[in-house]
């Protein structure tokens, strides 16, 4: 009989690494395609191709968070994101966590991972935009920097400065 401890999955460590280095490209591509890329006119194949190339450590780098081999969420350190502001770079983009894995700190860990990547690359100011999650980012040190338009709707532009 095995003496292996039985551990609830939520207490297992969260592993965050570039999605290109994992078997999770198809799963992450499906999330991002359904969430944003399809509406932008991109195919699922194009989404997956971006993920395979976004290896970092310089932007672009698409990360996946997984626990016990199960992919739970993703975030990207990207060179560009908001078409209305091509003057701004780089960006925290495409933060997504599966419904079942929400409210367990997965997005918080992904945001911190992208911030750490940016700081390591010597970035002094990181940008993001969000239609409805500004309070989430504000609680994590992000500051509102204006209101912009994305696909015909207003979005909040936010910045995070590094010393
Ligand atoms: C927005 C989103 C990324 C948040 O992901 P998440 O993994 O649930 O985020 P976290 O768990 O890190 O934090 C969410 C809340 O859960 C709380 N939380 C974290 N760990 C928790 C735990 N163990 N138990 C209870 N609550 C917890 C956090 O405090 C946070 O609340 P707060 O914002 O009031 O501080 C997710 O809902 C999502 O993917 N939404 C759809 C896509 C989207 O809108 N992306 C953002 C684009 S800008």
XYZ file of N, CA and C and ligand atoms in Angstrom:
537
model
N 0.840 -1.199 0.000
C 0.000 0.000 0.000
C 0.883 1.261 0.000
N 0.492 2.279 -0.755
C 1.296 3.485 -0.849
C 1.104 4.379 0.380
N 2.230 5.004 0.786
C 2.152 5.960 1.891
C 2.196 7.400 1.388
N 1.971 7.590 0.073
C 2.028 8.942 -0.477
C 0.966 9.811 0.191
N 1.330 11.064 0.582
C 0.325 11.918 1.207
C -0.745 12.320 0.201
N -1.949 12.420 0.643
C -3.033 12.863 -0.217
C -3.191 14.367 0.002
N -2.854 15.165 -1.033
C -2.825 16.620 -0.883
C -3.903 17.239 -1.751
N -4.725 18.139 -1.199
C -5.704 18.803 -2.058
C -4.981 19.579 -3.168
N -5.540 19.547 -4.376
C -4.858 20.181 -5.516
C -4.603 21.669 -5.260
N -5.547 22.385 -4.597
C -5.389 23.833 -4.401
C -4.178 24.173 -3.547
N -3.644 23.239 -2.749
C -2.476 23.546 -1.915
C -1.169 23.178 -2.620
N -1.246 22.561 -3.792
C -0.011 22.200 -4.507
C 0.624 23.465 -5.077
N 1.952 23.463 -5.220
C 2.601 24.685 -5.697
C 2.185 25.046 -7.116
N 2.157 26.361 -7.351
C 1.820 26.877 -8.678
C 3.119 27.030 -9.456
N 3.167 26.452 -10.641
C 4.349 26.552 -11.494
C 4.031 27.529 -12.619
N 4.900 28.551 -12.789
C 4.682 29.539 -13.860
C 5.896 29.538 -14.771
N 5.678 29.331 -16.055
C 6.791 29.313 -17.027
C 6.246 29.659 -18.414
N 7.139 29.914 -19.375
C 6.666 30.236 -20.729
C 5.830 29.083 -21.285
N 4.685 29.393 -21.810
C 3.790 28.347 -22.316
C 4.460 27.550 -23.430
N 5.365 28.205 -24.190
C 6.045 27.512 -25.294
C 6.878 26.342 -24.795
N 7.268 26.379 -23.503
C 8.109 25.301 -22.944
C 7.263 24.191 -22.335
N 5.957 24.229 -22.537
C 5.053 23.270 -21.905
C 4.195 22.567 -22.962
N 3.451 21.534 -22.561
C 2.502 20.911 -23.509
C 1.176 21.664 -23.576
N 1.115 22.885 -23.002
C -0.178 23.559 -22.848
C -0.503 24.580 -23.931
N 0.313 24.639 -24.996
C 0.016 25.622 -26.059
C -1.414 25.469 -26.595
N -1.890 24.236 -26.914
C -3.260 24.144 -27.452
C -4.321 24.646 -26.478
N -4.168 24.324 -25.189
C -5.174 24.754 -24.202
C -5.169 26.275 -24.057
N -3.979 26.850 -23.934
C -3.886 28.302 -23.740
C -4.357 29.034 -25.009
N -4.001 28.495 -26.174
C -4.456 29.106 -27.436
C -5.989 29.104 -27.497
N -6.602 28.014 -27.060
C -8.076 27.937 -27.087
C -8.683 28.985 -26.158
N -8.093 29.171 -24.959
C -8.613 30.218 -24.051
C -8.519 31.584 -24.707
N -7.302 31.919 -25.201
C -7.064 33.278 -25.711
C -7.859 33.550 -26.984
N -7.991 32.498 -27.810
C -8.758 32.655 -29.042
C -10.218 32.972 -28.712
N -10.785 32.202 -27.789
C -12.193 32.415 -27.427
C -12.389 33.766 -26.736
N -11.410 34.160 -25.935
C -11.550 35.366 -25.114
C -11.328 36.654 -25.916
N -10.280 36.660 -26.786
C -9.908 37.922 -27.456
C -9.530 37.773 -28.929
N -8.740 36.740 -29.255
C -8.137 36.701 -30.595
C -9.171 36.504 -31.706
N -10.181 35.689 -31.472
C -11.197 35.446 -32.495
C -11.900 36.752 -32.855
N -12.253 37.544 -31.836
C -12.934 38.823 -32.077
C -12.043 39.786 -32.855
N -10.717 39.573 -32.775
C -9.782 40.416 -33.522
C -9.528 39.891 -34.927
N -10.247 38.818 -35.304
C -10.130 38.280 -36.657
C -8.989 37.289 -36.840
N -8.436 36.778 -35.737
C -7.310 35.847 -35.814
C -7.782 34.400 -35.681
N -7.081 33.493 -36.371
C -7.424 32.073 -36.292
C -6.834 31.454 -35.027
N -7.326 30.275 -34.695
C -6.767 29.519 -33.569
C -5.305 29.166 -33.845
N -4.997 28.823 -35.101
C -3.614 28.490 -35.472
C -2.681 29.689 -35.269
N -3.161 30.875 -35.623
C -2.335 32.086 -35.457
C -2.102 32.353 -33.971
N -3.119 32.085 -33.156
C -2.976 32.276 -31.713
C -1.902 31.335 -31.173
N -1.979 30.068 -31.573
C -0.994 29.076 -31.114
C 0.402 29.426 -31.618
N 0.492 29.909 -32.850
C 1.800 30.270 -33.414
C 2.429 31.407 -32.619
N 1.612 32.385 -32.213
C 2.132 33.475 -31.378
C 2.687 32.910 -30.075
N 1.934 32.023 -29.442
C 2.375 31.472 -28.153
C 3.701 30.715 -28.304
N 3.863 29.995 -29.390
C 5.099 29.219 -29.588
C 6.307 30.125 -29.775
N 6.059 31.326 -30.307
C 7.177 32.262 -30.555
C 7.454 33.176 -29.359
N 6.446 33.293 -28.459
C 6.557 34.260 -27.353
C 7.284 33.625 -26.176
N 8.581 33.423 -26.353
C 9.351 32.630 -25.396
C 10.131 33.459 -24.387
N 10.227 34.790 -24.579
C 10.985 35.630 -23.678
C 12.480 35.340 -23.759
N 13.304 35.823 -22.798
C 12.865 36.615 -21.659
C 12.460 38.056 -22.029
N 12.925 38.570 -23.168
C 12.416 39.876 -23.612
C 10.991 39.690 -24.131
N 10.191 40.759 -24.110
C 8.850 40.678 -24.666
C 8.935 40.395 -26.172
N 8.037 39.538 -26.700
C 6.893 38.953 -26.020
C 7.226 37.639 -25.303
N 6.575 37.459 -24.160
C 6.694 36.202 -23.430
C 5.325 35.853 -22.845
N 4.770 34.745 -23.309
C 3.458 34.294 -22.826
C 3.681 33.218 -21.763
N 3.131 33.462 -20.572
C 3.311 32.546 -19.447
C 2.062 31.707 -19.216
N 2.273 30.517 -18.668
C 1.143 29.703 -18.210
C 1.383 29.343 -16.756
N 0.311 29.364 -15.954
C 0.374 28.901 -14.564
C -0.282 27.533 -14.511
N 0.416 26.574 -13.915
C -0.146 25.228 -13.828
C 0.048 24.663 -12.432
N -0.831 23.757 -12.070
C -0.733 23.080 -10.785
C -0.939 21.604 -11.054
N 0.024 20.791 -10.620
C -0.073 19.342 -10.822
C -0.311 19.002 -12.299
N 0.353 19.763 -13.191
C 0.252 19.493 -14.625
C -0.997 20.034 -15.296
N -1.865 20.695 -14.524
C -3.110 21.220 -15.094
C -2.959 22.720 -15.335
N -3.107 23.201 -16.594
C -2.994 24.642 -16.855
C -4.203 25.384 -16.292
N -3.921 26.483 -15.558
C -4.995 27.209 -14.863
C -5.174 28.633 -15.365
N -4.093 29.222 -15.920
C -4.207 30.613 -16.336
C -2.987 31.046 -17.117
N -3.103 32.247 -17.669
C -2.036 32.759 -18.535
C -1.942 34.275 -18.432
N -0.765 34.817 -18.759
C -0.552 36.260 -18.890
C 0.640 36.456 -19.819
N 0.656 37.591 -20.510
C 1.717 37.850 -21.486
C 2.427 39.165 -21.193
N 3.737 39.141 -21.263
C 4.598 40.326 -21.268
C 4.796 40.645 -22.742
N 4.180 41.764 -23.207
C 4.114 41.974 -24.660
C 4.672 43.337 -25.062
N 5.043 43.436 -26.310
C 5.594 44.693 -26.812
C 4.506 45.708 -27.121
N 3.336 45.225 -27.582
C 2.237 46.126 -27.910
C 0.920 45.429 -27.594
N -0.113 46.248 -27.328
C -1.408 45.633 -27.013
C -2.583 46.510 -27.421
N -2.498 47.810 -27.166
C -3.637 48.692 -27.416
C -3.394 49.483 -28.706
N -4.131 49.162 -29.786
C -3.867 49.819 -31.068
C -3.927 51.342 -30.990
N -4.770 51.886 -30.086
C -4.887 53.343 -29.976
C -3.639 53.981 -29.384
N -2.762 53.164 -28.738
C -1.570 53.726 -28.102
C -0.296 52.973 -28.519
N 0.050 53.078 -29.825
C 1.271 52.411 -30.295
C 2.535 53.023 -29.709
N 2.379 54.198 -29.072
C 3.533 54.886 -28.475
C 3.946 54.263 -27.149
N 3.090 53.418 -26.562
C 3.379 52.849 -25.248
C 3.881 51.411 -25.374
N 4.854 51.047 -24.547
C 5.422 49.704 -24.552
C 6.358 49.582 -23.353
N 6.493 48.394 -22.738
C 5.785 47.146 -23.020
C 4.503 47.043 -22.185
N 3.795 45.907 -22.363
C 2.463 45.716 -21.781
C 2.352 44.417 -20.993
N 1.540 44.468 -19.939
C 0.986 43.262 -19.314
C -0.320 43.005 -20.059
N -0.427 41.855 -20.718
C -1.579 41.595 -21.587
C -2.141 40.195 -21.351
N -3.367 40.012 -21.815
C -3.983 38.676 -21.900
C -3.960 37.904 -20.589
N -4.369 38.559 -19.509
C -4.455 37.864 -18.219
C -5.783 37.097 -18.196
N -5.680 35.792 -18.049
C -6.886 34.941 -18.060
C -6.675 33.754 -17.136
N -7.724 33.459 -16.341
C -7.700 32.287 -15.456
C -8.992 31.501 -15.694
N -8.899 30.198 -15.757
C -10.093 29.370 -15.993
C -11.088 29.574 -14.844
N -12.373 29.452 -15.151
C -13.417 29.739 -14.152
C -13.201 28.948 -12.865
N -12.877 27.664 -12.992
C -12.762 26.795 -11.810
C -11.576 27.168 -10.931
N -10.603 27.879 -11.488
C -9.370 28.192 -10.738
C -9.359 29.625 -10.213
N -10.479 30.346 -10.388
C -10.476 31.761 -9.961
C -10.575 31.904 -8.447
N -10.159 33.074 -7.955
C -10.172 33.430 -6.521
C -9.292 32.508 -5.680
N -8.184 32.100 -6.289
C -7.184 31.312 -5.561
C -5.813 31.964 -5.664
N -5.766 33.180 -6.221
C -4.497 33.884 -6.334
C -3.710 33.594 -7.598
N -4.310 32.889 -8.571
C -3.565 32.527 -9.793
C -3.224 33.781 -10.605
N -4.210 34.660 -10.831
C -3.927 35.879 -11.610
C -2.924 36.769 -10.882
N -3.062 36.856 -9.572
C -2.106 37.667 -8.806
C -0.688 37.160 -9.028
N -0.503 35.849 -8.999
C 0.824 35.268 -9.209
C 1.322 35.520 -10.630
N 0.430 35.434 -11.612
C 0.823 35.688 -13.011
C 1.219 37.148 -13.212
N 0.449 38.057 -12.611
C 0.777 39.489 -12.734
C 2.156 39.752 -12.128
N 2.391 39.175 -10.953
C 3.711 39.363 -10.313
C 4.822 38.784 -11.180
N 4.571 37.665 -11.824
C 5.597 37.040 -12.675
C 5.936 37.938 -13.863
N 4.907 38.542 -14.480
C 5.174 39.443 -15.613
C 5.898 40.691 -15.121
N 5.481 41.214 -13.960
C 6.166 42.393 -13.408
C 7.645 42.074 -13.153
N 7.914 40.895 -12.617
C 9.307 40.504 -12.342
C 10.099 40.388 -13.640
N 9.465 39.829 -14.691
C 10.147 39.728 -15.991
C 10.498 41.110 -16.503
N 9.517 42.023 -16.426
C 9.736 43.379 -16.928
C 10.858 44.062 -16.156
N 10.822 43.946 -14.831
C 11.851 44.594 -14.008
C 13.229 44.020 -14.340
N 13.296 42.708 -14.527
C 14.576 42.068 -14.869
C 15.104 42.552 -16.211
N 14.181 42.911 -17.111
C 14.578 43.413 -18.436
C 14.929 44.901 -18.408
N 14.844 45.504 -17.218
C 15.186 46.918 -17.109
C 14.050 47.855 -17.454
N 12.831 47.323 -17.517
C 11.666 48.163 -17.835
C 11.383 49.080 -16.652
N 11.150 50.367 -16.912
C 10.837 51.323 -15.846
C 9.335 51.522 -15.693
N 8.575 51.301 -16.777
C 7.119 51.499 -16.711
C 6.421 50.453 -17.593
N 5.499 49.732 -16.961
C 4.724 48.696 -17.662
C 3.285 49.197 -17.798
N 2.629 48.845 -18.912
C 1.273 49.330 -19.195
C 0.279 48.173 -19.263
N -0.980 48.473 -19.022
C -2.060 47.525 -19.304
C -3.314 48.318 -19.593
N -4.292 47.667 -20.230
C -5.624 48.269 -20.305
C -6.646 47.212 -19.943
N -7.757 47.699 -19.369
C -8.793 46.770 -18.929
C -10.163 47.418 -19.041
N -11.152 46.680 -19.521
C -12.501 47.249 -19.571
C -13.162 47.266 -18.194
N -12.860 46.286 -17.330
C -13.649 46.142 -16.100
C -12.883 45.622 -14.883
N -11.568 45.487 -15.002
C -10.818 44.913 -13.879
C -9.867 45.915 -13.228
N -10.132 47.223 -13.402
C -9.229 48.229 -12.823
C -9.066 48.066 -11.304
N -10.131 47.772 -10.529
C -9.941 47.624 -9.076
C -8.978 46.484 -8.718
N -9.037 45.401 -9.490
C -8.122 44.264 -9.251
C -6.668 44.730 -9.380
N -6.373 45.472 -10.456
C -4.989 45.919 -10.667
C -4.602 47.036 -9.687
N -5.558 47.928 -9.386
C -5.263 49.024 -8.445
C -4.865 48.445 -7.089
N -5.509 47.334 -6.699
C -5.182 46.697 -5.418
C -3.797 46.061 -5.444
N -3.210 45.976 -6.629
C -1.889 45.366 -6.789
C -0.848 46.376 -7.244
N -1.103 47.661 -6.962
C -0.074 48.680 -7.175
C -0.130 49.402 -8.502
N -1.131 49.088 -9.340
C -1.242 49.760 -10.634
C -2.008 51.066 -10.476
N -1.654 52.053 -11.315
C -2.230 53.396 -11.210
C -2.940 53.736 -12.522
N -4.150 54.285 -12.403
C -4.891 54.666 -13.600
C -4.166 55.794 -14.333
N -4.045 55.669 -15.654
C -3.296 56.652 -16.438
C -4.151 57.277 -17.531
N -5.453 56.967 -17.529
C -6.328 57.571 -18.523
C -7.396 56.610 -18.985
N -8.203 57.086 -19.919
C -9.238 56.242 -20.525
C -8.999 56.255 -22.029
N -9.007 55.071 -22.629
C -8.794 54.939 -24.066
C -9.970 54.160 -24.656
N -9.900 53.910 -25.969
C -10.961 53.152 -26.628
C -10.378 51.885 -27.234
N -11.084 50.783 -27.064
C -10.650 49.509 -27.645
C -11.872 48.825 -28.251
N -11.825 48.578 -29.546
C -12.933 47.945 -30.265
C -14.263 48.643 -29.961
N -14.210 49.966 -29.947
C -15.427 50.755 -29.812
C -15.931 50.960 -28.399
N -15.196 50.458 -27.405
C -15.644 50.621 -26.014
C -14.538 51.269 -25.191
N -14.933 52.002 -24.118
C -13.915 52.621 -23.270
C -13.182 51.583 -22.439
N -11.887 51.794 -22.258
C -11.067 50.929 -21.398
C -10.195 51.830 -20.524
N -9.842 51.315 -19.361
C -8.973 52.052 -18.447
C -7.516 51.706 -18.769
N -6.714 52.748 -18.989
C -5.273 52.578 -19.191
C -4.608 52.665 -17.817
N -3.698 51.711 -17.512
C -3.029 51.713 -16.202
C -1.528 51.528 -16.378
N -0.776 52.028 -15.418
C 0.684 51.911 -15.478
C 1.225 51.405 -14.148
N 2.385 50.769 -14.226
C 3.071 50.277 -13.026
C 4.529 50.668 -13.183
N 5.017 51.485 -12.252
C 6.401 51.963 -12.337
C 7.315 51.119 -11.464
N 8.530 50.927 -11.954
C 9.541 50.193 -11.194
C 10.682 51.145 -10.851
N 11.223 51.037 -9.642
C 12.282 51.959 -9.229
C 13.530 51.774 -10.081
C -9.820 38.790 -13.684
C -9.200 37.395 -13.482
C -7.951 37.301 -14.339
C -8.856 37.207 -12.010
O -8.246 35.932 -11.858
P -8.129 35.208 -10.424
O -7.151 34.123 -10.549
O -9.482 34.883 -9.914
O -7.512 36.394 -9.535
P -6.962 36.235 -8.043
O -7.453 34.970 -7.452
O -5.521 36.511 -8.048
O -7.677 37.468 -7.354
C -9.095 37.601 -7.470
C -9.716 37.841 -6.139
O -9.676 36.640 -5.388
C -9.134 36.911 -4.118
N -8.408 35.712 -3.669
C -7.147 35.350 -3.977
N -6.837 34.196 -3.372
C -7.936 33.817 -2.696
C -8.247 32.705 -1.905
N -7.349 31.743 -1.675
N -9.485 32.627 -1.380
C -10.398 33.594 -1.599
N -10.154 34.677 -2.364
C -8.949 34.786 -2.897
C -8.201 38.065 -4.326
O -7.996 38.772 -3.112
C -8.943 38.876 -5.352
O -9.861 39.767 -4.754
P -9.589 41.339 -4.827
O -9.485 41.711 -6.307
O -10.778 41.913 -4.165
O -8.290 41.574 -4.147
C -10.213 36.284 -13.890
O -11.454 36.515 -13.257
C -10.426 36.175 -15.396
O -9.707 35.449 -16.080
N -11.459 36.873 -15.928
C -11.752 36.822 -17.375
C -10.673 37.500 -18.212
C -10.363 38.901 -17.748
O -11.252 39.706 -17.450
N -9.048 39.200 -17.691
C -8.539 40.499 -17.301
C -8.333 41.299 -18.535
S -7.743 42.933 -18.110
